[in-house]
Coordinates of C-alpha atoms in Angstrom, one line a residue:
X224 CA -38.1 56.8 26.9
X225 CA -41.4 56.8 24.9
X226 CA -42.3 58.9 22.1
X227 CA -44.7 61.6 22.9
X228 CA -47.8 59.9 21.0
X229 CA -47.9 63.2 18.4
X230 CA -44.6 62.7 17.6
X231 CA -44.5 59.1 17.2
X232 CA -47.4 59.6 15.0
X233 CA -46.0 62.0 12.8
X234 CA -42.5 59.8 12.8
X235 CA -44.6 56.3 11.6
X236 CA -46.2 57.9 9.1
X237 CA -46.0 56.2 6.1
X238 CA -45.0 58.6 4.1
X239 CA -41.5 58.4 6.0
X240 CA -41.5 54.2 5.6
X241 CA -39.2 54.2 2.9
X242 CA -36.6 56.1 4.6
X243 CA -37.0 54.6 8.2
X244 CA -36.0 50.9 6.3
X245 CA -33.3 52.5 4.9
X246 CA -31.6 54.4 8.2
X247 CA -32.6 50.8 10.3
X248 CA -30.6 48.8 7.6
X249 CA -27.9 51.5 7.6
X250 CA -27.6 51.7 11.6
X251 CA -26.8 47.9 11.5
X252 CA -24.3 47.8 9.0
X253 CA -22.5 51.1 10.9
X254 CA -22.6 49.1 14.3
X255 CA -25.0 51.4 15.3
X256 CA -23.6 54.6 15.0
X257 CA -25.6 57.1 13.1
X258 CA -22.7 57.7 10.8
X259 CA -22.7 58.1 7.1
X260 CA -26.3 58.6 5.1
X261 CA -29.1 57.1 3.3
X262 CA -30.4 58.4 -0.5
X263 CA -33.6 57.9 -1.4
X264 CA -34.7 57.8 -5.3
X265 CA -37.8 58.9 -7.3
X266 CA -40.1 60.2 -4.0
X267 CA -43.2 61.0 -4.1
X268 CA -44.4 64.7 -3.3
X269 CA -45.5 63.3 0.2
X270 CA -42.7 61.8 1.1
X271 CA -40.9 65.3 -0.3
X272 CA -43.0 66.8 1.7
X273 CA -42.8 64.6 5.3
X274 CA -39.2 64.7 4.6
X275 CA -38.5 68.1 4.8
X276 CA -40.7 68.4 8.0
X277 CA -38.6 65.9 10.0
X278 CA -35.3 67.5 8.5
X279 CA -36.5 71.0 8.9
X280 CA -35.0 71.9 5.6
X281 CA -36.8 71.7 2.1
X282 CA -36.4 68.8 -0.1
X283 CA -37.5 69.7 -3.5
X284 CA -35.7 67.3 -5.8
X285 CA -37.0 63.4 -6.4
X286 CA -33.3 62.0 -4.9
X287 CA -32.9 62.6 -1.5
X288 CA -29.5 62.4 0.6
X289 CA -30.2 62.2 4.8
X290 CA -27.1 61.9 6.4
X291 CA -27.9 60.4 9.5
X292 CA -25.7 62.8 12.2
X293 CA -28.3 65.0 11.0
X294 CA -31.2 63.2 11.9
X295 CA -29.6 62.1 14.7
X296 CA -29.3 66.0 16.1
X297 CA -32.6 66.9 14.5
X298 CA -34.3 64.4 16.5
X299 CA -32.8 65.1 20.0
X300 CA -33.6 68.8 19.1
X301 CA -37.4 68.5 19.1
X302 CA -40.2 67.1 20.6
X303 CA -38.7 63.0 20.2
X304 CA -35.9 64.1 22.5
X305 CA -33.7 61.3 21.7
X306 CA -31.8 60.2 19.1
X307 CA -32.1 58.2 16.3
X308 CA -31.4 54.8 17.2
X309 CA -33.7 55.2 20.1
X310 CA -36.7 56.4 18.0
X311 CA -35.9 53.8 15.5
X312 CA -35.8 50.9 18.2
X313 CA -39.6 53.5 19.4
X314 CA -40.9 52.6 15.9
X315 CA -40.6 48.9 16.1
X316 CA -37.7 48.4 14.3
X317 CA -35.3 46.4 16.3
X318 CA -31.4 46.7 15.7
X319 CA -28.6 44.0 15.8
X320 CA -25.4 45.5 15.8
X321 CA -24.3 43.2 12.6
X322 CA -20.8 44.6 13.2
X323 CA -20.3 43.5 16.4
X324 CA -22.2 40.1 15.3
X325 CA -19.6 39.5 12.9
X326 CA -16.6 40.3 15.5
X327 CA -18.1 38.0 17.9
X328 CA -19.1 35.2 15.4
X329 CA -15.4 35.2 14.7
X330 CA -14.3 35.5 17.5
X331 CA -16.6 32.1 18.4
X332 CA -15.4 30.2 15.0
X333 CA -11.4 31.0 15.9
X334 CA -12.6 29.6 19.4
X335 CA -13.9 26.6 17.6
X336 CA -11.3 25.6 15.6
X337 CA -8.9 25.8 18.6
X338 CA -10.6 24.0 20.7
X339 CA -10.7 21.4 18.1
X340 CA -6.9 21.2 17.5
X341 CA -6.4 20.7 21.4
X342 CA -8.8 18.3 21.2
X343 CA -7.6 16.0 18.5
X344 CA -4.1 16.5 19.9
X345 CA -5.8 14.8 23.1
X346 CA -7.4 12.1 20.8
X347 CA -5.7 8.7 19.2
X348 CA -5.8 10.9 15.9
X349 CA -3.1 13.1 17.3
X350 CA 0.0 12.7 15.3
X351 CA -1.9 11.1 11.8
X352 CA -0.7 13.1 8.7
X353 CA -4.4 13.2 7.1
X354 CA -6.2 14.9 10.4
X355 CA -5.1 18.7 9.7
X356 CA -5.9 18.5 5.9
X357 CA -9.8 17.2 7.5
X358 CA -9.9 20.3 9.8
X359 CA -8.8 22.7 6.9
X360 CA -11.0 20.8 4.5
X361 CA -14.2 21.7 7.3
X362 CA -13.2 25.3 7.8
X363 CA -12.8 25.9 4.0
X364 CA -15.8 24.3 2.8
X365 CA -18.1 25.5 5.5
X366 CA -19.2 22.3 6.6
X367 CA -20.2 23.4 10.1
X368 CA -21.2 27.7 8.7
X369 CA -25.3 27.1 9.4
X370 CA -24.9 26.1 12.8
X371 CA -24.6 28.3 15.8
X372 CA -21.0 28.2 17.6
X373 CA -21.9 26.1 20.1
X374 CA -23.9 23.4 17.9
X375 CA -20.5 23.4 15.6
X376 CA -18.4 23.3 18.3
X377 CA -20.4 19.8 19.8
X378 CA -20.5 18.4 16.6
X379 CA -17.0 18.6 15.5
X380 CA -16.4 17.1 19.3
X381 CA -18.1 14.3 18.3
X382 CA -16.9 13.4 14.9
X383 CA -13.5 14.1 16.2
X384 CA -14.9 11.6 19.2
X385 CA -16.2 8.9 16.3
X386 CA -13.5 9.3 14.2
X387 CA -10.9 8.4 17.1
X388 CA -12.5 5.4 17.7
X389 CA -12.3 4.3 14.0
X390 CA -9.1 5.4 13.3
X391 CA -7.4 4.1 16.2
X392 CA -4.9 1.5 16.3
X393 CA -7.8 -1.2 17.3
X394 CA -7.2 -5.0 17.6
X395 CA -7.3 -6.2 14.1
X396 CA -9.9 -8.7 15.1
X397 CA -11.9 -6.4 17.2
X398 CA -16.0 -6.3 16.3
X399 CA -16.8 -4.0 13.5
X400 CA -19.2 -1.4 14.9
X401 CA -22.6 -1.3 14.1
X402 CA -23.3 2.2 13.3
X403 CA -26.3 3.1 15.4
X404 CA -24.5 1.5 18.3
X405 CA -21.7 3.7 17.4
X406 CA -23.9 6.8 17.4
X407 CA -25.3 5.7 20.3
X408 CA -22.3 5.5 21.8
X409 CA -20.9 8.8 21.3
X410 CA -24.1 11.0 20.4
X411 CA -26.8 9.3 22.7
X412 CA -29.2 8.1 19.7
X413 CA -29.0 5.3 17.7
X414 CA -29.9 8.0 14.2
X415 CA -26.6 10.2 15.3
X416 CA -24.9 9.2 12.2
X417 CA -27.3 8.9 9.8
X418 CA -27.0 9.9 6.4
X419 CA -28.4 13.1 6.2
X420 CA -26.7 14.1 10.0
X421 CA -24.1 17.4 9.7
X422 CA -21.9 14.4 12.0
X423 CA -22.4 12.1 9.3
X424 CA -21.0 14.0 6.4
X425 CA -18.1 15.2 8.7
X426 CA -16.9 11.4 9.6
X427 CA -17.3 10.3 5.9
X428 CA -14.9 13.4 5.3
X429 CA -12.1 12.2 7.8
X430 CA -12.7 8.2 7.0
X431 CA -12.0 9.8 2.8
X432 CA -9.1 11.9 3.8
X433 CA -7.9 8.9 5.8
X434 CA -7.5 7.1 2.7
X435 CA -6.9 9.1 0.4
X436 CA -9.9 9.4 -1.7
X437 CA -13.0 12.2 -2.4
X438 CA -15.9 12.1 -0.3
X439 CA -18.1 9.8 -1.4
X440 CA -21.5 11.4 -3.3
X441 CA -24.3 8.8 -3.2
X442 CA -25.3 5.7 -1.0
X443 CA -23.5 3.2 -2.0
X444 CA -19.8 5.0 -1.8
X445 CA -21.3 6.1 2.0
X446 CA -21.9 2.1 2.7
X447 CA -19.0 0.9 1.4
X448 CA -16.5 3.9 3.4
X449 CA -18.4 2.7 6.7
X450 CA -17.7 -1.5 5.8
X451 CA -14.4 -0.2 5.1
X452 CA -13.8 1.5 8.8
X453 CA -15.3 -1.2 10.0
X454 CA -18.5 0.0 10.6
X455 CA -21.8 -1.5 9.6
X456 CA -24.0 1.1 7.6
X457 CA -27.4 -1.1 8.1
X458 CA -28.3 -4.7 9.8
X459 CA -30.3 -6.1 6.4
X460 CA -28.5 -5.0 3.6
X461 CA -25.6 -7.6 4.4
X462 CA -25.7 -11.3 4.9
X463 CA -23.7 -14.1 5.5
X464 CA -24.2 -17.7 3.4
X465 CA -24.8 -20.6 5.5
X466 CA -25.6 -24.5 5.0
X467 CA -27.4 -27.1 7.3
X468 CA -27.6 -25.0 10.5
X469 CA -29.8 -26.0 12.6
X470 CA -30.3 -24.2 15.7
X471 CA -31.8 -25.5 18.3
X472 CA -33.5 -22.6 19.4
X473 CA -38.1 -23.0 19.6
X474 CA -39.0 -20.0 17.5
X475 CA -40.0 -19.6 13.8
X476 CA -36.8 -18.4 12.7
X477 CA -35.2 -21.6 14.4
X478 CA -37.5 -23.8 12.8
X479 CA -37.1 -22.3 9.7
X480 CA -33.4 -22.6 9.4
X481 CA -33.9 -26.4 10.4
X482 CA -36.9 -26.9 8.1
X483 CA -33.8 -25.3 5.5
X484 CA -31.3 -28.0 6.2
X485 CA -33.5 -30.4 5.9
X486 CA -34.0 -29.6 2.7
X487 CA -30.5 -29.2 1.7
X488 CA -31.0 -25.2 1.2
X489 CA -29.0 -22.7 1.4
X490 CA -29.9 -19.6 3.5
X491 CA -28.6 -16.0 3.6
X492 CA -28.8 -14.4 7.0
X493 CA -29.3 -10.9 8.3
X494 CA -27.7 -9.3 11.1
X495 CA -30.6 -8.3 12.2
X496 CA -31.8 -11.9 12.0
X497 CA -29.4 -13.3 14.1
X498 CA -29.2 -10.6 17.0
X499 CA -33.1 -11.7 17.2
X500 CA -33.0 -15.5 16.9
X501 CA -31.3 -18.4 18.6
X502 CA -28.5 -19.4 16.2
X503 CA -26.5 -22.0 18.0
X504 CA -26.5 -25.7 16.8
X505 CA -25.9 -28.6 19.0
X506 CA -22.9 -28.3 21.2
X507 CA -21.6 -31.6 19.0
X508 CA -21.5 -29.7 15.7
X509 CA -18.9 -29.2 13.7
X510 CA -18.7 -26.1 12.3
X511 CA -16.7 -26.0 8.7
X512 CA -15.9 -22.4 7.4
X513 CA -15.2 -21.9 3.8
X514 CA -14.1 -18.9 1.5
X515 CA -15.9 -19.1 -1.8
X516 CA -20.0 -19.6 -1.9
X517 CA -19.5 -21.7 -4.8
X518 CA -18.3 -24.3 -1.9
X519 CA -21.4 -23.8 -0.6
X520 CA -24.0 -24.3 -3.9
X521 CA -21.9 -27.6 -4.3
X522 CA -22.7 -28.8 -0.8
X523 CA -26.3 -27.8 -1.3
X524 CA -26.2 -29.8 -5.0
X525 CA -24.6 -32.9 -3.4
X526 CA -27.3 -32.8 -0.2
X527 CA -24.6 -33.0 2.1
X528 CA -25.3 -33.5 6.1
X529 CA -22.6 -30.9 7.6
X530 CA -22.5 -27.5 8.7
X531 CA -21.0 -24.5 6.2
X532 CA -20.8 -20.9 6.9
X533 CA -19.2 -18.9 3.9
X534 CA -16.7 -15.8 4.6
X535 CA -17.4 -14.9 0.6
X536 CA -14.0 -13.3 0.5
X537 CA -12.8 -11.0 3.4
X538 CA -15.0 -11.8 6.3
X539 CA -17.6 -8.9 7.0
X540 CA -19.5 -7.6 10.2
X541 CA -22.5 -10.1 9.9
X542 CA -19.7 -12.9 8.8
X543 CA -17.5 -12.2 12.2
X544 CA -20.9 -11.7 14.3
X545 CA -22.3 -15.6 13.4
X546 CA -18.8 -16.9 13.7
X547 CA -18.3 -14.9 17.6
X548 CA -21.8 -16.7 18.5
X549 CA -20.8 -20.1 17.5
X550 CA -16.9 -20.0 19.1
X551 CA -19.0 -18.4 22.2
X552 CA -21.2 -21.4 22.3
X553 CA -17.9 -23.5 22.3
X554 CA -18.4 -25.4 18.9
X555 CA -15.7 -27.2 16.9
X556 CA -14.8 -24.6 13.9
X557 CA -12.4 -25.5 11.0
X558 CA -11.5 -23.3 8.0
X559 CA -11.1 -23.8 4.3
X560 CA -10.1 -20.8 1.8
X561 CA -7.6 -19.8 -0.8
X562 CA -4.4 -21.0 -1.6
X563 CA -2.7 -17.4 -2.9
X564 CA -1.5 -14.9 -0.5
X565 CA -4.2 -13.2 0.5
X566 CA -6.6 -16.1 1.4
X567 CA -3.7 -17.7 3.9
X568 CA -3.5 -14.0 5.3
X569 CA -7.4 -13.7 5.6
X570 CA -6.6 -17.8 7.0
X571 CA -4.5 -16.8 9.5
X572 CA -6.7 -14.4 10.9
X573 CA -9.8 -16.9 11.2
X574 CA -7.9 -19.3 12.4
X575 CA -6.4 -16.9 15.4
X576 CA -9.4 -15.2 16.0
X577 CA -11.6 -19.0 16.6
X578 CA -9.0 -21.1 17.6
X579 CA -10.1 -23.2 14.3
X580 CA -8.3 -25.7 12.8
X581 CA -7.3 -25.5 9.1
X582 CA -9.0 -27.4 6.7
X583 CA -7.5 -29.6 3.7
X584 CA -5.0 -26.4 4.1
X585 CA -1.3 -27.8 4.9
X586 CA 1.6 -27.6 2.5
X587 CA 0.9 -31.7 1.6
X588 CA -2.4 -30.8 0.3
X589 CA -1.4 -27.2 -1.6
X590 CA 1.1 -29.5 -3.3
X591 CA -1.4 -32.7 -3.9
X592 CA -3.8 -29.7 -5.3
X593 CA -0.9 -28.4 -7.7
X594 CA -0.1 -31.7 -8.9
X595 CA -3.6 -33.0 -9.5
X596 CA -4.5 -29.2 -11.1
X597 CA -1.5 -29.8 -13.4
X598 CA -2.1 -33.2 -14.6
X599 CA -5.3 -31.8 -15.8
X600 CA -3.3 -29.0 -17.5
X601 CA -5.1 -26.8 -15.8
X602 CA -3.4 -23.3 -16.6
X603 CA -1.6 -22.0 -13.4
X604 CA -2.2 -18.8 -12.5
X605 CA 0.5 -17.6 -10.3
X606 CA 0.7 -16.0 -7.3
X607 CA 0.7 -12.2 -6.6
X608 CA 2.0 -10.3 -3.7
X609 CA 4.4 -10.5 -0.5
X610 CA 4.2 -14.0 1.0
X611 CA 2.4 -14.5 4.1
X612 CA 3.7 -17.5 6.6
X613 CA 0.9 -19.5 7.6
X614 CA 0.3 -19.6 11.4
X615 CA -1.0 -23.2 11.4
X616 CA 1.9 -24.2 9.4
X617 CA 5.5 -23.5 9.2
X618 CA 6.0 -25.4 5.8
X619 CA 3.5 -23.7 3.6
X620 CA 4.8 -20.5 2.3
X621 CA 7.8 -22.2 1.1
X622 CA 6.2 -24.6 -0.7
X623 CA 3.7 -21.8 -2.4
X624 CA 6.6 -19.6 -3.5
X625 CA 9.0 -23.0 -5.0
X626 CA 5.9 -23.9 -7.4
X627 CA 4.0 -20.1 -7.7
X628 CA 0.6 -21.1 -8.5
X629 CA -2.3 -20.2 -6.8
X630 CA -5.4 -22.4 -6.2
X631 CA -8.4 -21.5 -5.1
X632 CA -11.0 -23.2 -3.7
X633 CA -12.7 -24.6 -6.6
X634 CA -9.9 -26.6 -7.3
X635 CA -10.2 -28.5 -4.1
X636 CA -14.2 -28.3 -4.2
X637 CA -14.4 -32.8 -4.5
X638 CA -12.4 -33.4 -1.4
X639 CA -14.0 -30.8 0.4
X640 CA -17.6 -31.8 -0.6
X641 CA -16.6 -35.2 0.7
X642 CA -15.8 -34.2 4.1
X643 CA -19.2 -32.6 4.3
X644 CA -21.1 -35.7 3.6
X645 CA -23.1 -37.3 6.4
X646 CA -21.6 -39.6 8.6
X647 CA -18.0 -37.6 8.0
X648 CA -16.3 -36.6 11.7

């Protein structure tokens, strides 16, 4: 119904404005039921007069208490002809049943976490110890609190999918994900895992939980955590160190690489550059792979004619991208690394992944280097960690265990540089 014009004009007078505001708030808290009362302090004479006319009783003090049930009855019995809730809405004050909204919200949140647990049970994350703690963290910290329930459910299911891809039992030789590519795969947009997104924060919380660390607060920590999960945060900050690479392509990038090779200058290539140029050299090229950048530096100083790719320790995504491309083109690869247990483990991965040949990595090479270092009086650095069998030489681990000395690539530098001299096979 519609309030009569005169009645509406009376109820809408400014002297009753404070009362209607207080009544409006109380009704929303009450589940839209005319229960309880509101209290107005410091009432002016005009307010007391208006309240007296509305309530049908004299209001003579500066403080007025209005029972909502009495006001509801009064409105129904007068020209208004409607209850308190209808009158408030007729005056343009929209009402929300906040109690019902809270109950609905609690039900939706409960359904959200139940659905998440179901999704986790059906995902590759099922049974992993850290998952329950991650979900509890999200619930306790209100990480999804600012999102509508439906949106929160969508983001949480995307986070479960991303973590399922990253924390499943993937082949250790599988190509890492680019963050933009991973985001596109799960969200449909390359920016779905950008640092400022809720999804990115949820995933990083999960990755940190999985390795027993705290969620990173700063950009370097976030990038490190992405990389630890085999995800490239961007395509320009990480590079692969190369030397002597002469690609056959005709673009300016290929020409620039050939010119650097002609001048015996090393080159750092980003993932973005690798994806924008034809990096493959002539098919007869033999590509040597080293672990330590000092080998590249020495090759450049000696103006060597070979081709070098440096892993700079454990091979990063951009390194693997280049080596994948070269191997797919059918080029021959040879690998040399440190003679310590982590170095042998890395060599195993590279040699197995690319069917690469070992490069001065036999037991005999190790024994000769150890003897040379001893003859020069170099202090021996003992091996640390558990022994690792070399896939290419069954005698190497035994020789290393007996001599118990770690030999890094610098100990073989002269030999490696000599192998890269022009005309060497």
